[in-house]
């Protein structure tokens, strides 16, 4: 997730763009860059790795006068976070400048084609390909050239483009990544979100999928990529700048919960083809190791360890290899037997968790092949691994993980499929069924959010509970564990996550009217078994909240409250089931007046053992 801002108008563009970037820095800060064009058509570009302050130092006292410009704050996906890969990017002639947020999935083919046609690409990014495609298509009209370039691009993007010879014109486009237009008095703005432009205007056009905007100081013309006109209504935004950073939500946690459809889309970009084939090019070099290994050990902490449970179950199901999860703090000092035939998968959002890094390093020293699954480019875990799969979920600000849990699950599922494919144990039909379910998942997550509209009222109804017991079985257990962790983290109410069949072996004694049972009862191979366990709890007067699959006729008879989620592949069910549970935790915490984004005693990244 990167931040984009553009300006065209009579004022000095430089300071407006830098201030806009400051507001967008929460979206990523691997590097920042700016491009300015003077009225005479002179181009100035500066970009620096690291935080915005590095760019500010680099341009202090030498920012040229300009009435048009683009600026970008980067959160690395393709290419290391260095000066070279920082945006903006140019074409061969230096006339065209592009900034981009998102992922161009077919960038390898595009780059190969461009190089074969004589272009010189100087960065490792997918974005630079866009600049050269616009160069090829340019015949005097920037908007036409951008549309022609985008017709060749697949993936998710928000882009902003300018041409040195068209000194009052910006062209923007959006596909599955946010981009807004700000309309001022004789000036106009493009930005990833309204936070960047609120200081200048509150008149906003929210672009929609496939929109291309041709922007001049006096107004905007919107078309699709074919050039057919589109209309977007102007909105008057009344958010405070602080609320705008949170996308209008009260807290980052709520914003990040609602970002999950987009996070899934970005995370899956390039990993599942339209036909449903599953690809994990990042681990291709480990194909031989995947064939050779006899066991798989996953290491992770907290939320990441629950996502890892889904990964372990899928690896075991699809390969027949024993696969298990050990939390980092146990793995390091009571390690399982490790050798070159043990594949170790380290799962960590931050990539900096000491409890996960130490055992991974130990495993590397024992000769294990290692895959890291992380959200953070350049993080410590990436240096311990033979291959890294990035979540591509964008920065997560709230301490309580949400969008990184769902993208950890999907990334591990893609990895599990890659291991099984390497071993020849995942048939084509099975792969396509899973691939299609993955492709449908972002939409299903959006629907799960819609279906959860009664969760705030439900949270109010259960506010007096002494504690909660979350249960699941098989693939639904990790969702129950994560639901319980979310609730205790942000609401400070005790919640336990338990294997449903274990209830009767002890914890059932906790159940009564004041201790409700939260059953993750989505459709699965062990659904009937789980329902029997719910009945055991009900017989002890526990009120029952069920998360169930849409269309489940029977669940209403045994649950006091039901939250529906769409049907999906069983291995992906935790992604959808967790959504109402995240919201339940959030609204319970808000009702109790807690600091939701920074709960007491917690830190986003735990770098001590
Ligand atoms: O950055 P990591 O994924 O390694 O962090 C692991 C845990 O500290 C983390 O998941 C923690 O449990 C979160 N607070 C969950 O919301």
Coordinates of C-alpha atoms and ligand atoms in Angstrom, one line a residue:
X1 CA 0.0 0.0 0.0
X2 CA 1.6 3.2 -1.2
X3 CA 0.5 6.8 -1.0
X4 CA -0.1 8.9 -4.2
X5 CA -0.6 12.7 -4.4
X6 CA -0.7 15.0 -7.5
X7 CA -1.4 18.7 -8.0
X8 CA -2.2 21.0 -11.0
X9 CA -3.0 24.6 -10.4
X10 CA -1.6 28.1 -10.0
X11 CA 0.1 27.6 -6.6
X12 CA 3.6 26.2 -5.9
X13 CA 3.2 22.4 -6.3
X14 CA 6.2 21.3 -4.2
X15 CA 5.0 22.3 -0.7
X16 CA 1.4 21.1 -1.4
X17 CA 2.8 17.7 -2.4
X18 CA 5.1 17.3 0.5
X19 CA 2.3 18.2 2.9
X20 CA 0.1 15.6 1.2
X21 CA 2.8 13.0 1.5
X22 CA 3.1 13.7 5.2
X23 CA -0.6 12.9 5.6
X24 CA -0.2 9.7 3.6
X25 CA 3.0 8.4 5.3
X26 CA 1.0 6.0 7.4
X27 CA 0.4 4.0 4.1
X28 CA 4.1 3.1 3.9
X29 CA 7.5 4.7 4.3
X30 CA 10.0 2.6 2.6
X31 CA 10.8 5.5 0.3
X32 CA 9.4 8.8 -0.9
X33 CA 9.8 10.7 -4.2
X34 CA 8.6 13.8 -6.0
X35 CA 8.5 15.0 -9.6
X36 CA 7.8 18.6 -10.5
X37 CA 7.4 20.3 -14.0
X38 CA 7.9 24.0 -14.4
X39 CA 5.8 26.1 -16.8
X40 CA 8.7 25.9 -19.3
X41 CA 8.5 22.1 -19.2
X42 CA 11.6 21.4 -17.1
X43 CA 11.4 18.3 -15.0
X44 CA 12.8 17.9 -11.5
X45 CA 12.8 14.5 -9.8
X46 CA 14.1 13.5 -6.4
X47 CA 13.5 10.2 -4.6
X48 CA 15.0 8.8 -1.4
X49 CA 14.8 5.5 0.4
X50 CA 13.5 5.7 4.0
X51 CA 11.0 8.1 5.5
X52 CA 9.7 11.3 4.0
X53 CA 12.2 13.3 6.1
X54 CA 15.0 11.9 3.9
X55 CA 13.3 13.4 0.8
X56 CA 12.7 16.7 2.6
X57 CA 16.3 17.0 3.5
X58 CA 17.3 16.1 -0.1
X59 CA 15.2 18.8 -1.7
X60 CA 15.5 21.5 1.0
X61 CA 16.5 24.8 -0.6
X62 CA 16.4 23.4 -4.1
X63 CA 12.8 22.7 -4.8
X64 CA 12.1 24.4 -8.2
X65 CA 9.0 26.5 -8.9
X66 CA 6.3 24.3 -10.4
X67 CA 2.6 24.4 -10.9
X68 CA 2.2 20.7 -11.5
X69 CA 3.7 17.6 -9.9
X70 CA 3.4 14.1 -8.4
X71 CA 4.6 12.6 -5.2
X72 CA 4.7 9.2 -3.7
X73 CA 5.4 7.4 -0.5
X74 CA 6.2 3.7 -1.0
X75 CA 5.5 0.5 0.7
X76 CA 7.6 -1.9 -1.2
X77 CA 6.1 -4.9 -3.1
X78 CA 8.2 -5.4 -6.3
X79 CA 11.8 -4.5 -5.9
X80 CA 13.8 -3.6 -2.8
X81 CA 13.1 -0.5 -0.8
X82 CA 16.0 1.6 -2.2
X83 CA 16.5 4.9 -4.1
X84 CA 16.4 3.2 -7.5
X85 CA 13.0 1.5 -7.0
X86 CA 11.4 4.6 -5.3
X87 CA 8.7 6.3 -7.4
X88 CA 8.3 8.4 -9.5
X89 CA 9.4 6.4 -12.6
X90 CA 10.1 7.7 -16.1
X91 CA 10.0 6.4 -19.6
X92 CA 13.1 6.3 -21.9
X93 CA 12.7 9.9 -23.0
X94 CA 12.1 11.3 -19.5
X95 CA 8.9 13.0 -20.8
X96 CA 6.5 10.7 -18.9
X97 CA 6.4 10.4 -15.2
X98 CA 4.3 7.8 -13.3
X99 CA 3.5 7.0 -9.7
X100 CA 1.6 3.9 -8.7
X101 CA 0.0 2.0 -5.8
X102 CA -0.8 -1.6 -6.4
X103 CA 0.6 -4.5 -8.3
X104 CA 0.7 -5.0 -12.1
X105 CA 0.4 -8.8 -12.2
X106 CA 1.6 -9.3 -15.8
X107 CA 4.6 -7.0 -15.2
X108 CA 7.2 -9.7 -16.2
X109 CA 5.7 -10.2 -19.6
X110 CA 5.3 -6.4 -20.1
X111 CA 8.9 -5.7 -19.1
X112 CA 10.2 -8.5 -21.3
X113 CA 8.2 -7.2 -24.2
X114 CA 9.3 -3.6 -23.6
X115 CA 13.0 -4.6 -23.4
X116 CA 12.6 -6.7 -26.6
X117 CA 11.3 -3.6 -28.3
X118 CA 14.4 -1.6 -27.2
X119 CA 13.3 0.1 -24.0
X120 CA 15.7 0.4 -21.2
X121 CA 14.2 -0.2 -17.7
X122 CA 16.3 1.1 -14.9
X123 CA 14.4 -0.1 -11.8
X124 CA 13.1 -3.6 -10.6
X125 CA 9.5 -2.3 -10.4
X126 CA 6.3 -3.2 -12.1
X127 CA 5.5 0.5 -12.2
X128 CA 8.2 1.5 -14.6
X129 CA 6.6 -0.7 -17.3
X130 CA 3.6 1.6 -17.2
X131 CA 5.8 4.7 -18.0
X132 CA 7.3 2.9 -21.1
X133 CA 3.9 1.6 -22.3
X134 CA 2.6 5.2 -22.1
X135 CA 5.7 6.3 -24.0
X136 CA 4.9 3.8 -26.8
X137 CA 1.3 4.9 -27.0
X138 CA 1.8 8.7 -26.8
X139 CA 0.8 10.7 -29.8
X140 CA 0.1 14.1 -28.3
X141 CA -2.7 13.2 -25.9
X142 CA -1.7 11.9 -22.5
X143 CA -5.1 10.6 -21.5
X144 CA -5.4 8.5 -24.7
X145 CA -1.9 7.1 -24.1
X146 CA -2.6 6.2 -20.5
X147 CA -5.8 4.4 -21.6
X148 CA -3.9 2.5 -24.3
X149 CA -1.2 1.5 -21.7
X150 CA -3.7 0.3 -19.2
X151 CA -5.5 -1.9 -21.7
X152 CA -2.3 -4.0 -21.6
X153 CA -2.0 -4.1 -17.8
X154 CA -3.6 -6.7 -15.5
X155 CA -3.8 -6.4 -11.8
X156 CA -4.6 -3.7 -9.2
X157 CA -3.5 -0.1 -9.5
X158 CA -4.0 3.5 -8.8
X159 CA -1.7 5.6 -10.9
X160 CA -1.0 9.2 -11.6
X161 CA 0.8 10.3 -14.8
X162 CA 2.1 13.5 -16.2
X163 CA 3.9 14.6 -19.4
X164 CA 6.6 17.2 -19.4
X165 CA 5.0 18.8 -22.5
X166 CA 1.5 19.1 -21.1
X167 CA 2.1 21.3 -18.1
X168 CA -1.3 21.6 -16.6
X169 CA -2.6 18.0 -17.1
X170 CA -2.6 15.0 -14.8
X171 CA -4.1 11.6 -15.7
X172 CA -5.1 9.2 -13.0
X173 CA -6.7 5.7 -13.1
X174 CA -8.0 3.3 -10.6
X175 CA -8.5 -0.5 -10.6
X176 CA -9.2 -2.1 -7.2
X177 CA -7.0 0.4 -5.4
X178 CA -8.3 3.7 -4.1
X179 CA -7.8 7.0 -5.8
X180 CA -9.7 10.3 -5.3
X181 CA -9.9 13.5 -7.1
X182 CA -10.0 16.9 -5.3
X183 CA -11.6 19.9 -7.0
X184 CA -10.4 23.3 -5.8
X185 CA -10.9 26.8 -7.0
X186 CA -8.9 26.8 -10.2
X187 CA -6.8 23.9 -9.0
X188 CA -7.1 20.1 -8.8
X189 CA -5.6 17.2 -6.9
X190 CA -5.3 13.4 -7.1
X191 CA -4.6 11.4 -4.0
X192 CA -4.8 7.9 -2.5
X193 CA -7.2 9.2 0.1
X194 CA -8.8 12.5 1.1
X195 CA -6.4 12.9 4.1
X196 CA -3.8 14.2 1.6
X197 CA -5.9 17.0 0.2
X198 CA -8.4 18.0 2.9
X199 CA -6.3 21.1 3.8
X200 CA -7.1 22.5 0.3
X201 CA -10.5 21.2 -0.7
X202 CA -13.5 19.2 0.6
X203 CA -15.0 18.8 -2.9
X204 CA -14.1 15.2 -3.9
X205 CA -14.8 12.7 -6.6
X206 CA -14.4 9.1 -5.5
X207 CA -13.2 7.2 -8.6
X208 CA -14.5 3.7 -9.2
X209 CA -13.1 0.5 -10.7
X210 CA -11.8 1.1 -14.2
X211 CA -12.1 4.9 -14.1
X212 CA -9.5 7.0 -15.9
X213 CA -9.6 10.7 -15.0
X214 CA -8.2 13.5 -17.2
X215 CA -7.5 16.3 -14.7
X216 CA -7.0 20.0 -15.4
X217 CA -7.0 22.9 -12.9
X218 CA -10.5 23.7 -14.0
X219 CA -12.0 20.3 -13.9
X220 CA -12.1 16.5 -14.4
X221 CA -13.2 14.3 -17.3
X222 CA -13.8 10.7 -16.5
X223 CA -13.9 7.7 -18.9
X224 CA -13.3 4.0 -18.8
X225 CA -10.1 2.5 -20.3
X226 CA -11.8 2.3 -23.7
X227 CA -12.5 6.1 -23.6
X228 CA -16.3 5.8 -22.9
X229 CA -17.5 8.7 -20.7
X230 CA -18.4 8.0 -17.1
X231 CA -20.1 10.3 -14.5
X232 CA -19.1 10.5 -10.9
X233 CA -21.0 12.7 -8.4
X234 CA -19.1 15.3 -6.4
X235 CA -19.1 14.6 -2.6
X236 CA -18.5 17.3 0.0
X237 CA -16.3 15.6 2.7
X238 CA -16.8 16.9 6.2
X239 CA -14.1 14.7 7.9
X240 CA -11.5 16.2 10.2
X241 CA -7.9 15.6 8.9
X242 CA -7.4 13.0 11.7
X243 CA -10.6 11.1 10.7
X244 CA -9.5 11.2 7.1
X245 CA -6.3 9.3 7.9
X246 CA -8.5 6.6 9.2
X247 CA -10.6 6.8 6.1
X248 CA -13.5 8.2 8.0
X249 CA -13.5 5.3 10.5
X250 CA -13.2 6.0 14.2
X251 CA -10.2 3.7 14.6
X252 CA -7.5 2.1 12.5
X253 CA -8.7 -1.3 13.6
X254 CA -12.1 -0.7 12.1
X255 CA -10.6 0.7 9.0
X256 CA -8.3 -2.3 8.6
X257 CA -11.2 -4.7 9.2
X258 CA -13.0 -3.0 6.3
X259 CA -9.9 -3.0 4.2
X260 CA -9.8 -6.8 4.2
X261 CA -11.5 -7.3 0.7
X262 CA -8.8 -5.0 -0.8
X263 CA -6.0 -6.5 1.2
X264 CA -7.0 -10.0 0.0
X265 CA -7.2 -8.7 -3.6
X266 CA -3.7 -7.3 -3.4
X267 CA -2.4 -10.3 -1.6
X268 CA -3.7 -12.7 -4.2
X269 CA -2.6 -10.6 -7.2
X270 CA -0.3 -12.6 -9.3
X271 CA -0.9 -15.8 -7.3
X272 CA -4.1 -17.1 -8.9
X273 CA -4.8 -16.9 -12.7
X274 CA -8.2 -16.3 -14.1
X275 CA -8.6 -20.0 -14.8
X276 CA -7.8 -20.8 -11.1
X277 CA -4.2 -22.0 -11.5
X278 CA -2.2 -21.2 -8.4
X279 CA 1.3 -19.7 -8.6
X280 CA 4.0 -19.0 -6.0
X281 CA 7.0 -17.8 -8.1
X282 CA 8.8 -16.6 -4.9
X283 CA 9.3 -20.2 -3.8
X284 CA 10.1 -21.7 -7.2
X285 CA 13.7 -22.1 -6.2
X286 CA 12.7 -24.5 -3.4
X287 CA 10.8 -26.9 -5.6
X288 CA 13.5 -29.6 -5.1
X289 CA 13.4 -29.1 -1.3
X290 CA 9.6 -29.3 -1.3
X291 CA 9.9 -32.7 -3.0
X292 CA 12.6 -33.9 -0.6
X293 CA 11.3 -32.9 2.8
X294 CA 9.7 -35.4 5.1
X295 CA 8.2 -33.0 7.7
X296 CA 7.0 -29.4 7.9
X297 CA 7.4 -27.2 11.0
X298 CA 5.6 -23.9 11.2
X299 CA 6.8 -21.3 13.7
X300 CA 4.9 -18.1 14.7
X301 CA 3.3 -16.2 17.6
X302 CA -0.1 -14.9 18.5
X303 CA -2.4 -14.3 15.5
X304 CA 0.3 -15.5 13.1
X305 CA 0.3 -18.9 14.9
X306 CA -3.4 -19.2 14.4
X307 CA -3.0 -18.5 10.7
X308 CA -0.2 -21.0 10.7
X309 CA -2.6 -23.7 12.0
X310 CA -4.6 -23.3 8.8
X311 CA -1.4 -23.6 6.7
X312 CA -0.3 -26.7 8.6
X313 CA -3.7 -28.4 8.2
X314 CA -3.7 -27.6 4.4
X315 CA -0.1 -28.9 4.0
X316 CA -0.9 -32.1 5.8
X317 CA -4.2 -32.6 4.0
X318 CA -2.7 -32.0 0.5
X319 CA 0.7 -33.6 0.8
X320 CA 0.3 -36.2 3.5
X321 CA 3.5 -34.8 5.2
X322 CA 3.3 -34.3 9.0
X323 CA 2.9 -30.6 9.5
X324 CA 2.6 -28.8 12.9
X325 CA 2.8 -25.4 14.4
X326 CA 4.9 -24.5 17.5
X327 CA 4.8 -21.0 19.0
X328 CA 8.2 -19.3 18.7
X329 CA 8.8 -19.1 22.4
X330 CA 8.5 -22.9 22.8
X331 CA 10.2 -23.8 19.5
X332 CA 13.5 -22.1 20.4
X333 CA 14.2 -23.9 23.7
X334 CA 12.4 -27.2 23.1
X335 CA 13.1 -27.6 19.3
X336 CA 11.7 -30.4 17.3
X337 CA 14.2 -32.5 15.5
X338 CA 15.5 -30.4 12.6
X339 CA 17.6 -31.3 9.5
X340 CA 17.8 -30.6 5.8
X341 CA 14.6 -32.7 5.3
X342 CA 12.5 -30.5 7.6
X343 CA 10.9 -27.5 5.9
X344 CA 10.4 -24.6 8.3
X345 CA 7.9 -21.9 7.6
X346 CA 8.1 -18.8 9.7
X347 CA 5.0 -16.6 9.8
X348 CA 5.2 -13.1 11.1
X349 CA 3.4 -9.9 10.1
X350 CA 6.2 -7.6 11.3
X351 CA 9.1 -9.8 10.5
X352 CA 10.7 -8.5 13.6
X353 CA 9.2 -10.7 16.4
X354 CA 12.2 -12.0 18.4
X355 CA 10.3 -15.2 19.5
X356 CA 9.9 -16.1 15.8
X357 CA 13.3 -15.0 14.5
X358 CA 15.4 -16.8 17.1
X359 CA 14.0 -20.3 16.3
X360 CA 14.0 -19.6 12.6
X361 CA 17.7 -18.7 12.8
X362 CA 18.3 -21.9 14.8
X363 CA 16.5 -24.0 12.1
X364 CA 18.6 -22.4 9.4
X365 CA 21.8 -23.3 11.3
X366 CA 20.5 -26.9 11.3
X367 CA 20.3 -26.9 7.5
X368 CA 16.5 -26.6 7.2
X369 CA 15.1 -25.0 4.1
X370 CA 13.2 -21.9 5.3
X371 CA 10.2 -20.0 3.9
X372 CA 9.3 -16.7 5.6
X373 CA 5.7 -15.4 5.3
X374 CA 5.7 -11.7 6.3
X375 CA 4.1 -8.4 5.6
X376 CA 7.3 -6.4 5.9
X377 CA 9.9 -6.0 3.1
X378 CA 13.4 -5.7 4.4
X379 CA 12.4 -7.1 7.9
X380 CA 14.8 -9.3 9.9
X381 CA 13.0 -12.5 9.1
X382 CA 13.6 -12.0 5.4
X383 CA 17.4 -12.4 6.1
X384 CA 16.9 -15.8 7.7
X385 CA 14.9 -17.4 4.9
X386 CA 15.7 -19.1 1.6
X387 CA 12.5 -17.7 0.1
X388 CA 10.0 -15.0 1.2
X389 CA 6.3 -14.7 0.5
X390 CA 5.0 -11.2 1.3
X391 CA 1.4 -10.7 2.5
X392 CA 1.0 -7.6 0.4
X393 CA -1.6 -6.4 2.8
X394 CA -0.4 -2.9 3.3
X395 CA 0.7 -1.4 6.6
X396 CA -1.3 -2.4 9.6
X397 CA -1.4 0.4 12.2
X398 CA -3.8 -1.1 14.9
X399 CA -2.0 -3.3 17.4
X400 CA -4.6 -6.0 17.0
X401 CA -4.0 -7.8 13.7
X402 CA -6.9 -8.1 11.3
X403 CA -6.1 -7.8 7.6
X404 CA -2.8 -9.5 8.2
X405 CA -4.5 -12.6 9.7
X406 CA -6.7 -13.1 6.6
X407 CA -3.8 -12.5 4.2
X408 CA -1.5 -14.8 6.2
X409 CA -4.1 -17.5 5.8
X410 CA -4.4 -17.0 2.0
X411 CA -0.6 -16.8 1.5
X412 CA -0.1 -20.0 3.5
X413 CA -2.8 -21.7 1.4
X414 CA -1.1 -20.6 -1.8
X415 CA 2.2 -21.9 -0.3
X416 CA 0.5 -25.2 0.7
X417 CA -0.8 -25.6 -2.8
X418 CA 2.7 -24.9 -4.2
X419 CA 4.3 -27.6 -2.0
X420 CA 1.6 -30.1 -2.9
X421 CA 2.0 -29.3 -6.6
X422 CA 5.8 -29.7 -6.4
X423 CA 5.1 -33.2 -4.8
X424 CA 2.5 -34.1 -7.4
X425 CA -0.2 -34.5 -4.7
X426 CA -2.6 -31.8 -5.7
X427 CA -4.7 -32.8 -8.7
X428 CA -5.6 -30.2 -11.4
X429 CA -9.3 -30.4 -10.4
X430 CA -8.5 -29.8 -6.7
X431 CA -6.2 -26.9 -7.6
X432 CA -8.8 -25.2 -9.8
X433 CA -11.5 -25.6 -7.2
X434 CA -9.2 -24.0 -4.6
X435 CA -8.0 -21.3 -7.1
X436 CA -11.6 -20.3 -8.0
X437 CA -12.4 -20.1 -4.3
X438 CA -9.4 -17.9 -3.7
X439 CA -10.5 -15.6 -6.6
X440 CA -13.9 -15.3 -5.1
X441 CA -12.6 -14.6 -1.6
X442 CA -12.3 -10.7 -1.8
X443 CA -15.9 -10.4 -2.8
X444 CA -17.0 -12.9 -0.2
X445 CA -15.1 -10.9 2.5
X446 CA -17.0 -7.8 1.3
X447 CA -20.3 -9.7 1.7
X448 CA -19.2 -11.0 5.1
X449 CA -18.8 -7.3 6.2
X450 CA -22.3 -6.5 4.9
X451 CA -23.8 -9.5 6.7
X452 CA -22.2 -8.4 10.0
X453 CA -24.3 -5.2 10.2
X454 CA -26.0 -6.4 13.4
X455 CA -22.8 -7.2 15.2
X456 CA -22.6 -3.8 17.0
X457 CA -26.0 -4.3 18.6
X458 CA -25.1 -7.9 19.4
X459 CA -21.9 -6.7 21.2
X460 CA -24.1 -4.4 23.3
X461 CA -26.3 -7.3 24.3
X462 CA -23.4 -9.4 25.6
X463 CA -21.6 -6.6 27.4
X464 CA -22.4 -8.0 30.8
X465 CA -20.8 -11.4 30.1
X466 CA -18.2 -12.6 32.6
X467 CA -16.2 -14.3 29.9
X468 CA -16.6 -16.1 26.5
X469 CA -15.8 -19.6 25.3
X470 CA -15.0 -19.7 21.6
X471 CA -15.0 -23.1 19.9
X472 CA -14.3 -24.7 16.6
X473 CA -13.2 -28.0 15.1
X474 CA -10.8 -28.8 12.2
X475 CA -10.5 -25.8 9.9
X476 CA -12.9 -23.7 12.0
X477 CA -10.7 -24.0 15.2
X478 CA -8.1 -21.3 14.1
X479 CA -11.0 -18.8 13.6
X480 CA -12.2 -19.5 17.1
X481 CA -8.8 -19.1 18.6
X482 CA -8.3 -15.8 16.7
X483 CA -11.8 -14.6 17.7
X484 CA -11.0 -15.2 21.3
X485 CA -7.6 -13.5 21.1
X486 CA -9.1 -10.4 19.4
X487 CA -11.8 -10.1 22.1
X488 CA -9.3 -10.4 25.0
X489 CA -6.7 -8.1 23.4
X490 CA -9.0 -5.1 22.8
X491 CA -11.9 -5.6 25.2
X492 CA -9.9 -6.9 28.2
X493 CA -12.7 -9.5 28.8
X494 CA -11.5 -13.0 29.3
X495 CA -12.1 -15.3 26.3
X496 CA -10.8 -18.8 25.7
X497 CA -10.5 -20.4 22.3
X498 CA -10.9 -24.2 22.5
X499 CA -11.2 -27.3 20.3
X500 CA -15.0 -27.9 20.6
X501 CA -14.5 -31.6 21.3
X502 CA -12.3 -30.7 24.3
X503 CA -15.1 -28.7 26.0
X504 CA -16.4 -31.8 27.8
X505 CA -12.9 -32.6 29.2
X506 CA -12.9 -29.6 31.5
X507 CA -13.8 -26.1 30.3
X508 CA -17.5 -26.9 30.1
X509 CA -17.6 -26.2 33.8
X510 CA -17.1 -22.5 33.1
X511 CA -20.3 -22.3 31.0
X512 CA -23.4 -20.7 32.5
X513 CA -25.7 -17.8 31.7
X514 CA -22.8 -15.3 32.2
X515 CA -20.3 -17.2 30.0
X516 CA -21.6 -17.5 26.4
X517 CA -20.4 -19.9 23.8
X518 CA -19.2 -18.5 20.5
X519 CA -19.3 -21.4 18.0
X520 CA -17.5 -21.1 14.7
X521 CA -20.0 -23.3 12.9
X522 CA -19.3 -22.7 9.3
X523 CA -19.9 -25.7 6.9
X524 CA -17.2 -28.3 7.3
X525 CA -16.5 -32.0 7.3
X526 CA -17.0 -32.0 11.1
X527 CA -20.0 -29.7 11.3
X528 CA -22.3 -32.3 12.9
X529 CA -19.7 -33.1 15.5
X530 CA -19.4 -29.4 16.3
X531 CA -23.1 -29.0 16.6
X532 CA -23.2 -31.8 19.2
X533 CA -20.6 -29.9 21.2
X534 CA -22.7 -26.7 21.0
X535 CA -25.7 -28.7 22.3
X536 CA -23.6 -29.8 25.3
X537 CA -22.9 -26.1 26.1
X538 CA -26.5 -25.1 25.6
X539 CA -27.6 -27.8 28.1
X540 CA -25.5 -25.8 30.7
X541 CA -27.5 -22.6 30.1
X542 CA -24.8 -21.0 28.0
X543 CA -26.1 -18.5 25.5
X544 CA -24.9 -19.4 22.0
X545 CA -23.6 -17.1 19.3
X546 CA -22.9 -18.9 16.1
X547 CA -21.0 -17.9 13.0
X548 CA -22.6 -20.0 10.3
X549 CA -22.7 -20.4 6.5
X550 CA -25.4 -18.6 4.6
X551 CA -28.2 -21.0 3.9
X552 CA -27.7 -23.1 7.1
X553 CA -31.4 -23.7 8.0
X554 CA -30.9 -25.6 11.2
X555 CA -28.5 -23.4 13.2
X556 CA -31.2 -20.8 14.2
X557 CA -32.8 -23.5 16.3
X558 CA -29.8 -23.9 18.6
X559 CA -28.2 -20.5 18.6
X560 CA -29.4 -17.3 20.3
X561 CA -27.7 -15.2 17.8
X562 CA -26.4 -16.1 14.3
X563 CA -24.0 -14.1 12.2
X564 CA -23.8 -15.3 8.6
X565 CA -20.8 -15.6 6.3
X566 CA -20.8 -16.7 2.7
X567 CA -19.9 -20.2 1.6
X568 CA -16.3 -20.9 0.6
X569 CA -13.7 -23.7 0.3
X570 CA -13.4 -25.3 3.8
X571 CA -9.7 -24.4 4.0
X572 CA -10.5 -20.7 3.5
X573 CA -13.4 -20.6 5.9
X574 CA -11.4 -19.0 8.7
X575 CA -10.9 -15.9 6.5
X576 CA -14.6 -15.2 6.4
X577 CA -15.5 -16.5 9.9
X578 CA -13.1 -14.2 11.6
X579 CA -14.6 -11.0 10.1
X580 CA -17.7 -10.9 12.4
X581 CA -15.6 -11.9 15.3
X582 CA -13.1 -9.1 14.7
X583 CA -16.1 -6.7 14.6
X584 CA -17.6 -8.2 17.8
X585 CA -14.3 -7.6 19.6
X586 CA -14.0 -4.1 18.2
X587 CA -17.5 -3.0 19.2
X588 CA -17.2 -4.6 22.6
X589 CA -14.0 -2.7 23.2
X590 CA -15.5 0.6 22.0
X591 CA -18.6 0.1 24.3
X592 CA -16.2 -0.4 27.2
X593 CA -14.3 2.8 26.3
X594 CA -11.0 1.1 25.7
X595 CA -8.1 2.4 23.6
X596 CA -8.9 0.1 20.7
X597 CA -5.9 0.9 18.5
X598 CA -3.3 0.7 21.3
X599 CA -4.7 -1.7 23.9
X600 CA -3.0 -1.6 27.3
X601 CA 0.2 -3.7 27.8
X602 CA 0.6 -4.6 24.1
X603 CA 3.0 -3.5 21.3
X604 CA 2.6 -4.0 17.6
X605 CA 6.0 -5.5 17.2
X606 CA 7.5 -7.5 20.1
X607 CA 11.2 -7.5 19.6
X608 CA 12.2 -9.0 22.9
X609 CA 12.2 -12.7 23.9
Ligands
LIG1 O1 4.5 -9.5 13.9 P1 4.0 -10.9 14.2 O2 3.0 -11.5 13.3 O3 5.2 -11.8 14.4 O4 3.4 -10.7 15.7 C1 3.0 -11.8 16.4 C2 2.1 -11.5 17.5 O5 2.8 -10.6 18.4 C3 0.8 -10.8 17.1 O6 0.1 -11.5 16.1 C4 -0.1 -10.4 18.2 O7 -0.7 -11.6 18.7 C5 -1.1 -9.4 17.8 N1 -1.3 -8.4 18.8 C6 -2.4 -10.0 17.4 O8 -3.4 -9.1 17.3

